[in-house]
Tab-separated table of C-alpha atoms and ligand atoms in Angstrom:
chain	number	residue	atom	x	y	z
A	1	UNK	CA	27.939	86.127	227.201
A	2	UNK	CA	28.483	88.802	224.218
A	3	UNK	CA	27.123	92.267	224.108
A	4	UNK	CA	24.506	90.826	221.741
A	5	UNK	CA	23.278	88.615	223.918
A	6	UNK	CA	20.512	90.963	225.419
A	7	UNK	CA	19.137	91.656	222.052
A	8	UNK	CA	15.518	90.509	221.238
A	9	UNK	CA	16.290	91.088	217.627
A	10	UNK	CA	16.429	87.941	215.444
A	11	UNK	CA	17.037	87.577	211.553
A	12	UNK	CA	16.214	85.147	209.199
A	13	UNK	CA	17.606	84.313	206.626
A	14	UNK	CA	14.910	81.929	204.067
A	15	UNK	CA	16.783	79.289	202.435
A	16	UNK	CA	13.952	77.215	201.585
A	17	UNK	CA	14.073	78.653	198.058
A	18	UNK	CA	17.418	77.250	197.179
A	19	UNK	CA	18.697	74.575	200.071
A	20	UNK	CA	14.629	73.778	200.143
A	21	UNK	CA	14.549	73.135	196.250
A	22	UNK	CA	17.702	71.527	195.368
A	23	UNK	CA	17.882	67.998	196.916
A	24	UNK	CA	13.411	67.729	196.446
A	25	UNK	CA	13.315	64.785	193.746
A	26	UNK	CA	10.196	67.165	191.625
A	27	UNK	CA	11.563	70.057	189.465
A	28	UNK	CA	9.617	73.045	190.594
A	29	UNK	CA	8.231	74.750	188.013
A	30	UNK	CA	9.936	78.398	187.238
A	31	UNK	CA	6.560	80.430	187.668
A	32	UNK	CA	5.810	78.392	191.096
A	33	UNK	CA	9.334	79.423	192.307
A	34	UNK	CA	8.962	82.937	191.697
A	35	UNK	CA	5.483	82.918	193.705
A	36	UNK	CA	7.113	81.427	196.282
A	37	UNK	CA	9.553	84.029	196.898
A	38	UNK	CA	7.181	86.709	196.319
A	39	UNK	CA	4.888	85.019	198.669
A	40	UNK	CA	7.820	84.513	201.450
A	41	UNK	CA	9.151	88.272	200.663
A	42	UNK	CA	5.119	89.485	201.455
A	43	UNK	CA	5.488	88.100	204.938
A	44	UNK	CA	8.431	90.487	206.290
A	45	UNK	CA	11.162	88.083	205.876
A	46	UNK	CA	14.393	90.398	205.553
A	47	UNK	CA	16.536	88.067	203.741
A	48	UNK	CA	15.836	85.083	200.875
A	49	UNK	CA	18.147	82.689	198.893
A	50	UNK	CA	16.366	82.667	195.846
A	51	UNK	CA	18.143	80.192	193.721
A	52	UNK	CA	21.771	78.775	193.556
A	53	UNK	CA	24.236	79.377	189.950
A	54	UNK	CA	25.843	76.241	190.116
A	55	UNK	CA	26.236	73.638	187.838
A	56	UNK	CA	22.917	72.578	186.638
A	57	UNK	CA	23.740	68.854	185.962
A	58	UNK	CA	24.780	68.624	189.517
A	59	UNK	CA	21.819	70.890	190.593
A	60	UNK	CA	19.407	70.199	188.060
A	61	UNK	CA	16.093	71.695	190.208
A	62	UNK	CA	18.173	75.356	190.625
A	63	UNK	CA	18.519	74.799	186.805
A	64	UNK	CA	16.385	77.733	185.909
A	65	UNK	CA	18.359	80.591	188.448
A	66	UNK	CA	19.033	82.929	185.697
A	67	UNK	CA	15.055	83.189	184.699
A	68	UNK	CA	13.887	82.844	187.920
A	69	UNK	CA	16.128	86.010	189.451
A	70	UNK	CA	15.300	88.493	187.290
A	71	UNK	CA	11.575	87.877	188.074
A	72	UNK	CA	11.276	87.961	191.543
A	73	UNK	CA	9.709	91.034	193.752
A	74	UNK	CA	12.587	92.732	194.883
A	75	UNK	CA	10.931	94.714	198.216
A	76	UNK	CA	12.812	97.457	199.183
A	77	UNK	CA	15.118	96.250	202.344
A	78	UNK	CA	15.260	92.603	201.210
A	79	UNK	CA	18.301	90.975	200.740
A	80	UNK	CA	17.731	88.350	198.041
A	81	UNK	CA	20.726	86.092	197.794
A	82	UNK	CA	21.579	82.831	195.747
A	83	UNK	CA	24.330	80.666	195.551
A	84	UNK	CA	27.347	81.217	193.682
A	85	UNK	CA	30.263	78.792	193.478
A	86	UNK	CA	32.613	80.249	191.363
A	87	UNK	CA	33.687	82.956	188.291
A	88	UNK	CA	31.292	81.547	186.574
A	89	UNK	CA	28.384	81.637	189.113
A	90	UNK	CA	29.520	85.160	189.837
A	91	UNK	CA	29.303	86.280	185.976
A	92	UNK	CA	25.726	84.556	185.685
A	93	UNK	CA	24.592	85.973	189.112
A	94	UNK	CA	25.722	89.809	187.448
A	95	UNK	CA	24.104	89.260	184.331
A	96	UNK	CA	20.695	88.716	186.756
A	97	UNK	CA	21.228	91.275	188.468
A	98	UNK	CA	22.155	89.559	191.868
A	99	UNK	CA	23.240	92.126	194.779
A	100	UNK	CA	24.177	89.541	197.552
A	101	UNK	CA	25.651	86.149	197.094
A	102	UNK	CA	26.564	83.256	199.439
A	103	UNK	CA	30.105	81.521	198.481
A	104	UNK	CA	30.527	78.191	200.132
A	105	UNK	CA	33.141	75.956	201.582
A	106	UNK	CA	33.019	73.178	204.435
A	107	UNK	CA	35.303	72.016	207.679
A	108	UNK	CA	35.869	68.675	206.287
A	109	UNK	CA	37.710	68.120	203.097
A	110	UNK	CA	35.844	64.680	202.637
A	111	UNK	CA	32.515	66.764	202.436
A	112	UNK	CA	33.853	69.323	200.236
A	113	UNK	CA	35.287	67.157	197.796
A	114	UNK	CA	31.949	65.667	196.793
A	115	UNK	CA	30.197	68.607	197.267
A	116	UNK	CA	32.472	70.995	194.901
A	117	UNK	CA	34.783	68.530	193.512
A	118	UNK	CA	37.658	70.596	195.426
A	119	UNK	CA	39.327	70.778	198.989
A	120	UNK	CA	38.802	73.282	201.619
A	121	UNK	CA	42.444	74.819	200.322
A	122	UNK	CA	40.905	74.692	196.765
A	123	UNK	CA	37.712	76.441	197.481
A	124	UNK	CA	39.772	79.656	198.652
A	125	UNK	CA	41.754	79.590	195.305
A	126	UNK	CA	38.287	79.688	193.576
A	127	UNK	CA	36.952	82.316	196.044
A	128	UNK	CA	39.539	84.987	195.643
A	129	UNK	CA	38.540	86.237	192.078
A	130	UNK	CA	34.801	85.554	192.875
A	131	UNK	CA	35.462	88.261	196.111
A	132	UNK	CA	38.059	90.999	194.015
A	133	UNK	CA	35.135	90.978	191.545
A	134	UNK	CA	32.006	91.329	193.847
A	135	UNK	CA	33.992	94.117	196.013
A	136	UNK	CA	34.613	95.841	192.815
A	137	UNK	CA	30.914	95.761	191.890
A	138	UNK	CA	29.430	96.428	195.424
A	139	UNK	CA	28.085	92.987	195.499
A	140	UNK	CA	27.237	91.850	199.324
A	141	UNK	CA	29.189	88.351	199.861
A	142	UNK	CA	27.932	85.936	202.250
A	143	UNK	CA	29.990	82.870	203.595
A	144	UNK	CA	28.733	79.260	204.396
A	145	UNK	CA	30.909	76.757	206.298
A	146	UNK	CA	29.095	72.910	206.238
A	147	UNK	CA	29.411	69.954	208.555
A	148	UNK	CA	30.626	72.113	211.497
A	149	UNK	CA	29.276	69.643	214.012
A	150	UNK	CA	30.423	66.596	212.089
A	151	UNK	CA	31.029	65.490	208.843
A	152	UNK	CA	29.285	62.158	206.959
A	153	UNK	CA	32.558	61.413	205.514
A	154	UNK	CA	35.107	62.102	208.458
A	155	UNK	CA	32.944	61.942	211.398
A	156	UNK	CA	34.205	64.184	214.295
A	157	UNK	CA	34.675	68.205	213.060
A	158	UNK	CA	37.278	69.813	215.421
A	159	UNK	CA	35.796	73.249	216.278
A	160	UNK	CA	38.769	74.437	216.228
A	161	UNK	CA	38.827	73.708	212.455
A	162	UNK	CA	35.308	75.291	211.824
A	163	UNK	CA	36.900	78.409	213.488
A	164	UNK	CA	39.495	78.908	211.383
A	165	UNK	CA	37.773	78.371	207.790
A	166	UNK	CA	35.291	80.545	209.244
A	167	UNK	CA	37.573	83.292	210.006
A	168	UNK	CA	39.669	83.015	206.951
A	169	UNK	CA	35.979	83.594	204.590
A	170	UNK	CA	35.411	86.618	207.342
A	171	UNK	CA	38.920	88.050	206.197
A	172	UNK	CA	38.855	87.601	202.630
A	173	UNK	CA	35.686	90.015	202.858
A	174	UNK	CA	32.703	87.818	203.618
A	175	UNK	CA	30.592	89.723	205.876
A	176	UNK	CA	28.014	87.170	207.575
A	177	UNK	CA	29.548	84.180	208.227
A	178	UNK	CA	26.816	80.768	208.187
A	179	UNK	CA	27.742	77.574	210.252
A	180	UNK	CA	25.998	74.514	209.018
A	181	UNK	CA	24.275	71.312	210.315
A	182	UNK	CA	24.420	70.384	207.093
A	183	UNK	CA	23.424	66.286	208.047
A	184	UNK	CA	21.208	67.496	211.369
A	185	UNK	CA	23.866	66.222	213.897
A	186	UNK	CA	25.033	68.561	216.391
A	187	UNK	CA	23.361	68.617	219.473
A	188	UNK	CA	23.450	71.715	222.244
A	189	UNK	CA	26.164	70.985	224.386
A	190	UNK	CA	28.509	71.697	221.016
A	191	UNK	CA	27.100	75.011	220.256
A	192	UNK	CA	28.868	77.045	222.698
A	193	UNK	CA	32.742	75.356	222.002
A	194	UNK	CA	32.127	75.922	217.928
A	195	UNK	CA	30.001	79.863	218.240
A	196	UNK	CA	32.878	80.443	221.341
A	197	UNK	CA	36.099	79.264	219.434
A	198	UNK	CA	34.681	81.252	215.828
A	199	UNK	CA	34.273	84.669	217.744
A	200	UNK	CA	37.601	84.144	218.784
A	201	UNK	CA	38.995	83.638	215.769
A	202	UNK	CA	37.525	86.680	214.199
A	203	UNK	CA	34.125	86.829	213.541
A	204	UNK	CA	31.934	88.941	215.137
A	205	UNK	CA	28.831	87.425	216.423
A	206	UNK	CA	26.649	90.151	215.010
A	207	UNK	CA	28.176	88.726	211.910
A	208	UNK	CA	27.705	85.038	212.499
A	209	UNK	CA	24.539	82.760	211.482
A	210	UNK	CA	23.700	79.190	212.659
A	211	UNK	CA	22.191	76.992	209.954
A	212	UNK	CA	20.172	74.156	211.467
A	213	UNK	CA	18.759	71.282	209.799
A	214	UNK	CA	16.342	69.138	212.227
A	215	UNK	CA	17.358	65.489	210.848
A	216	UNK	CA	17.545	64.285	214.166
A	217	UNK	CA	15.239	66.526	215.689
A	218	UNK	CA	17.684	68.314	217.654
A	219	UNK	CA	17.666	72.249	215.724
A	220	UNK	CA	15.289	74.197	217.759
A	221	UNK	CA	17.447	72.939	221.058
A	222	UNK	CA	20.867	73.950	219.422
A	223	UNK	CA	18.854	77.060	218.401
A	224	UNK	CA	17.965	78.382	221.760
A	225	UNK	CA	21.806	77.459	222.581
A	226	UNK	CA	22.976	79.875	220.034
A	227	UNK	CA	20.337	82.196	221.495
A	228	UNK	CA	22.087	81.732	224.737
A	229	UNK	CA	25.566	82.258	223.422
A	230	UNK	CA	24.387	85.586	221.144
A	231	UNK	CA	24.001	84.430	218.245
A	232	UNK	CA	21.097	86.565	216.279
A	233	UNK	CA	21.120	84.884	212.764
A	234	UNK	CA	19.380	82.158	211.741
A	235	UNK	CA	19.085	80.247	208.654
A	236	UNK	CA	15.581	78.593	208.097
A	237	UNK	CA	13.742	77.012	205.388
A	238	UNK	CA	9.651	77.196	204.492
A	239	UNK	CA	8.393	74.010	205.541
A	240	UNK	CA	11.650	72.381	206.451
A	241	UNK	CA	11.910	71.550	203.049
A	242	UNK	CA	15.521	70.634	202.163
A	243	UNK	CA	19.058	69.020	202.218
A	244	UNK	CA	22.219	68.335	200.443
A	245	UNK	CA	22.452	65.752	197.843
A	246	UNK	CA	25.978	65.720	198.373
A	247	UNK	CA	25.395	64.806	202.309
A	248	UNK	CA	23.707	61.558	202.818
A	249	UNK	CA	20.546	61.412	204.679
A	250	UNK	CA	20.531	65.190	205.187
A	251	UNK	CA	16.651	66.102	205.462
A	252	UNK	CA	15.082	69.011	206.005
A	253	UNK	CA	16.417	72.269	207.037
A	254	UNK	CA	14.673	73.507	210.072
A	255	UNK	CA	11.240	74.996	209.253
A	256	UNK	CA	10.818	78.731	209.317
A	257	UNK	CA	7.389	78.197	211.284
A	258	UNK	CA	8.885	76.547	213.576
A	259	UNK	CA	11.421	78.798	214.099
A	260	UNK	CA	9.572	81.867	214.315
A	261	UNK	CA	6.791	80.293	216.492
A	262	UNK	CA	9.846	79.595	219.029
A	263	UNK	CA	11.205	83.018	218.778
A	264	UNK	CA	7.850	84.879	218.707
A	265	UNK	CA	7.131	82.821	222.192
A	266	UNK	CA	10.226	83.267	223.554
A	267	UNK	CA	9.950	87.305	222.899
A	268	UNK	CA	12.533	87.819	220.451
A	269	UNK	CA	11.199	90.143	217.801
A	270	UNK	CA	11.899	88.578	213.616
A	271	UNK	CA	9.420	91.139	211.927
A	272	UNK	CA	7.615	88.013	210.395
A	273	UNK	CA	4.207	87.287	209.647
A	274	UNK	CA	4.445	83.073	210.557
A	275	UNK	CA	0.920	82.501	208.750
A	276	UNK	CA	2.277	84.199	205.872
A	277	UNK	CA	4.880	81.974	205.913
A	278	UNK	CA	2.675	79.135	206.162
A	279	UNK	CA	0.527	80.086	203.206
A	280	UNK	CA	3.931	80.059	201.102
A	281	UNK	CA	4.317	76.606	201.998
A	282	UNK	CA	1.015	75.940	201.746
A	283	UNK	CA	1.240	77.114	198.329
A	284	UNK	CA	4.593	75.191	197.562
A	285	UNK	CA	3.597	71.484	198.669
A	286	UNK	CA	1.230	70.369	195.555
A	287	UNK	CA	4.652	70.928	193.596
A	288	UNK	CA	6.923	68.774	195.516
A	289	UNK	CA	3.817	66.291	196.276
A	290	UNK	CA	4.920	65.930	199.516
A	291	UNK	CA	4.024	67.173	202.966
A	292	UNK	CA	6.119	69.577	204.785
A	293	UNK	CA	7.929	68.653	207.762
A	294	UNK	CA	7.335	71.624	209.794
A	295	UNK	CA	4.924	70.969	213.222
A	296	UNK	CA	3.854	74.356	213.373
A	297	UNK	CA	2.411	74.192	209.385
A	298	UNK	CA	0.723	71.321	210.259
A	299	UNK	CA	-0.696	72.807	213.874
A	300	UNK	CA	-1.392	76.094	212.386
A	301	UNK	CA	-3.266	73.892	209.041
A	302	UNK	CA	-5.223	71.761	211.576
A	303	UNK	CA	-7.106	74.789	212.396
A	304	UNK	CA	-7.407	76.215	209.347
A	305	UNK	CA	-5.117	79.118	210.778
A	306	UNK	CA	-2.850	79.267	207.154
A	307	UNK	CA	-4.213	81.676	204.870
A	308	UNK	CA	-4.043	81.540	200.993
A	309	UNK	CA	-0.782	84.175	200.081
A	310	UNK	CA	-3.157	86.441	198.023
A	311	UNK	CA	-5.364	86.788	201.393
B	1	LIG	P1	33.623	70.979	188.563
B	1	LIG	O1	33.097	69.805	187.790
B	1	LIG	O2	34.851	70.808	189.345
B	1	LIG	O3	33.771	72.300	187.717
B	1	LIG	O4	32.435	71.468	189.478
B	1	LIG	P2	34.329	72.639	186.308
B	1	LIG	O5	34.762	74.051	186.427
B	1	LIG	O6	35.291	71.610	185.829
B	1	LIG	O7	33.013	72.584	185.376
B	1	LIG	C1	32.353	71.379	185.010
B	1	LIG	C2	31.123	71.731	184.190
B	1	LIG	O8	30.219	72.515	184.984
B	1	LIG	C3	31.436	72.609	182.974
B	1	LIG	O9	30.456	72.305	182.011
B	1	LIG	C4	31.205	73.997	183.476
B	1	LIG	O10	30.888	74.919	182.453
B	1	LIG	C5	30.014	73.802	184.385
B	1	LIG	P3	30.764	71.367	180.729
B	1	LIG	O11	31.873	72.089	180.016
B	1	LIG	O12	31.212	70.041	181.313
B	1	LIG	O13	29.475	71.307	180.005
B	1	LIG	N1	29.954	74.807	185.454
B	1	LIG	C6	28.926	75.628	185.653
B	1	LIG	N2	27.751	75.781	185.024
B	1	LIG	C7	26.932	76.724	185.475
B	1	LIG	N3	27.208	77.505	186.554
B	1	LIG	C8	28.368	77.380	187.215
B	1	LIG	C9	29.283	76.406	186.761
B	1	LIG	N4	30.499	76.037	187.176
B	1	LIG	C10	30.915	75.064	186.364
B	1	LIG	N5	28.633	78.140	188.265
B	1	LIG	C11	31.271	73.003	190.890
B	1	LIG	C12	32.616	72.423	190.474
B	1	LIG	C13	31.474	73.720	192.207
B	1	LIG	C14	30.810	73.974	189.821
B	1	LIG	C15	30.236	71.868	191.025
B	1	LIG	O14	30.766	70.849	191.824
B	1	LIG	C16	28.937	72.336	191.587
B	1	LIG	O15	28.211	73.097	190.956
B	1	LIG	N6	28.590	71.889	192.802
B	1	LIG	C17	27.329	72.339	193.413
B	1	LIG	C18	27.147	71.748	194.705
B	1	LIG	C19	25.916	72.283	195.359
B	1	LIG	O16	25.230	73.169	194.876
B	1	LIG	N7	25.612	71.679	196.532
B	1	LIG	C20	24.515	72.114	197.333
B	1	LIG	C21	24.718	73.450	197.943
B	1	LIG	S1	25.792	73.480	199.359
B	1	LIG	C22	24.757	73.082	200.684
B	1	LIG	O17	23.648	72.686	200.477
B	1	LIG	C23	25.211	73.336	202.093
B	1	LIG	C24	24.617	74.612	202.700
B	1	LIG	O18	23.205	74.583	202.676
B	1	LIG	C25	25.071	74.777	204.169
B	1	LIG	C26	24.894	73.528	205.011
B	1	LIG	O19	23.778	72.991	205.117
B	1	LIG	O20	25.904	73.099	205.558
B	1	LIG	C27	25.075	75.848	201.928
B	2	LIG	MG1	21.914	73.488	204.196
C-alpha cells in the first residue's frame, strides 16, 4: 500500500484521439477530429492526446496534427498532449503551439525496433535534445513505456526491465510516467510486481499511469489492481477505439465509458460527464464505419441514454 492508495481521485488521460485514430483503417476527416476533441474536452476530461507528430507515411491517419492542433478548444485546465517522437516532432509540435507532449520508448527492443526503427538505447539518444529543448521552453513532457506485460516479438517482459526504462524517462525529466498493454496481455496478478518494482526504481506513483488495452478482455481487472496498488492514472480511449500498427493484433484501448462507469461505481471521483463521453463517440463512429467496442456505449445507447454533444 502507498500513501495514495486512499485517494478517491482518478485521472484520465483520453487517448482515443491519437492511439484511437492511428491504427483505424478510415482517415478521419480534420474537421471531425477537432469536434471530437472539443466534444471529449466539454465532458470534464482533464487531459487529451490530440494527435501524434510522427512520420506521416508511417502514421498516415495523424497526418493532419499540425492543422488539427491549432484548432482545437483549449479549456482552461486541460492538458492537451500529442505525440512527439523526435527533434523534428518537437519543432512541429512548437510551431502548433503544443504545451505537453508524450515521448515514447518500449521494454522490449524487438517492439521498439519496428515501432521507431531504433532500440530502447537509441530512443534515449533521440530523447535527450527533444527534453533540453522542451525544459527550455516550459513544455510539459510525458513518458510512455510499451509492452510492459509482454512483448509480440520477445514474449516474456522482465519487470524488472520495465522498471528501469521507466525510471531512466522519470530522470531525464519526464514527469508522468505511462506503462502500456500495448497488445492487451497482462493479466492482474502482474500488476503489483511491474507498479511495485517501478516505484522502486524511482517513480512516484502519483506520477505513474497504467495504459490498458482490453484485447483479451482482461483491462478493467488489471485496472482495479492498479487501483489496489495506488495507482491514480489511467489512460483510456473513447469507445475503445485503437491499437498499434506496429503491434500485431493490438485492438482497442480500453474504453473511457467503461472506465469511468467502473470508477464512478466503485466511488472514485474522475470529474467526467460518461454520457458526454458517449455522445463523442457517438459522434465519431459514422467516420470510422465501425461500431465501438465499449459495453457501456452500447448499454448506455440501448436506452437512448447518449446524448447528441451539442445537447
Ligand atoms: P526513421 O525512418 O528512423 O526516421 O523513423 P528518419 O529520421 O530517418 O526519417 C525518415 C523520414 O520520416 C524522413 O522523411 C523524415 O523527414 C520523416 P523523408 O526524408 O524520407 O521524406 N520524419 C518525420 N516526419 C514528420 N514528423 C516527424 C518525423 N520524423 C521523421 N516527427 C520515426 C523514425 C520514429 C520518425 C518513425 O519510425 C515513426 O514516426 N514512427 C511512429 C510510430 C508510431 O507512431 N507508432 C504508434 C504510436 S506508439 C503506441 O501506439 C504505443 C502507446 O500507445 C503505448 C502502448 O500502447 O504501449 C504510446
Ligand atoms: Mg496504446
Amino acid at each position: 500500500m502507498t500513501a495514495s492508495a486512499g485517494s478517491r481521485k482518478v485521472t484520465i488521460v483520453e487517448v482515443g484521439p491519437r492511439d484511437g485514430l492511428q491504427n483505424e483503417e478510415r482517415f478521419v476527416p480534420s474537421d471531425v477530429k477537432v469536434a471530437f476533441v472539443d466534444a471529449l474536452s466539454s465532458s470534464g476530461l482533464p487531459a487529451i492526446e490530440v494527435t501524434a507528430f510522427v512520420s506521416p507515411r508511417k502514421i498516415p491517419q495523424l497526418a493532419d496534427g499540425d492543422a488539427v492542433f491549432p484548432r482545437v478548444r483549449k479549456r482552461p485546465g486541460v492538458r492537451y498532449l500529442v505525440l512527439v517522437p523526435n527533434e523534428k516532432g518537437l519543432e512541429r509540435a512548437l510551431r502548433a503551439g503544443v504545451r505537453e507532449i508524450a515521448v515514447f520508448t518500449a521494454a522490449s527492443d524487438g517492439f521498439n525496433r519496428r515501432n521507431t526503427n531504433a532500440s530502447i538505447e537509441e530512443s534515449f539518444v533521440r530523447f535527450r535534445p527533444v527534453l533540453e529543448v522542451a525544459s527550455a521552453e516550459g513544455v510539459r513532457v510525458r513518458g510512455y513505456v510499451s509492452c510492459v506485460f509482454g512483448c509480440p516479438y520477445e514474449g516474456a517482459v522482465s519487470p524488472a526491465r520495465v522498471a528501469e526504462v521507466a525510471a531512466r524517462l522519470w530522470a531525464i525529466g519526464c514527469r508522468e510516467i505511462s506503462l502500456g498493454d500495448t497488445t492487451g496481455v497482462g493479466v492482474p496478478s502482474q500488476v503489483p510486481e511491474v507498479v511495485g518494482r517501478t516505484v522502486e526504481a524511482g517513480v512516484p506513483v502519483e506520477g505513474l499511469a497504467l495504459h490498458f488495452h482490453d484485447t483479451r478482455g482482461t483491462a478493467l481487472a488489471n485496472v482495479c489492481e492498479s487501483l489496489r496498488e495506488g495507482v491514480r492514472i489511467f489512460d483510456a480511449s473513447a469507445g475503445g477505439f485503437g491499437g498499434c500498427p506496429y503491434a500485431p493484433g493490438a485492438s482497442g484501448n480500453l474504453a473511457t465509458e467503461d472506465l469511468v462507469h467502473l470508477l464512478h461505481g466503485m466511488g472514485y471521483e474522475t470529474g467526467v460527464d460518461l454520457s458526454r463521453v458517449a455522445a463523442a463517440t457517438r459522434m465519431l463512429q459514422p467516420s470510422l464505419g465501425r461500431q465501438p467496442a465499449s459495453r457501456v456505449w452500447h448499454a448506455l445507447a440501448s436506452t437512448a441514454a447518449v446524448p447528441s454533444p451539442a445537447d
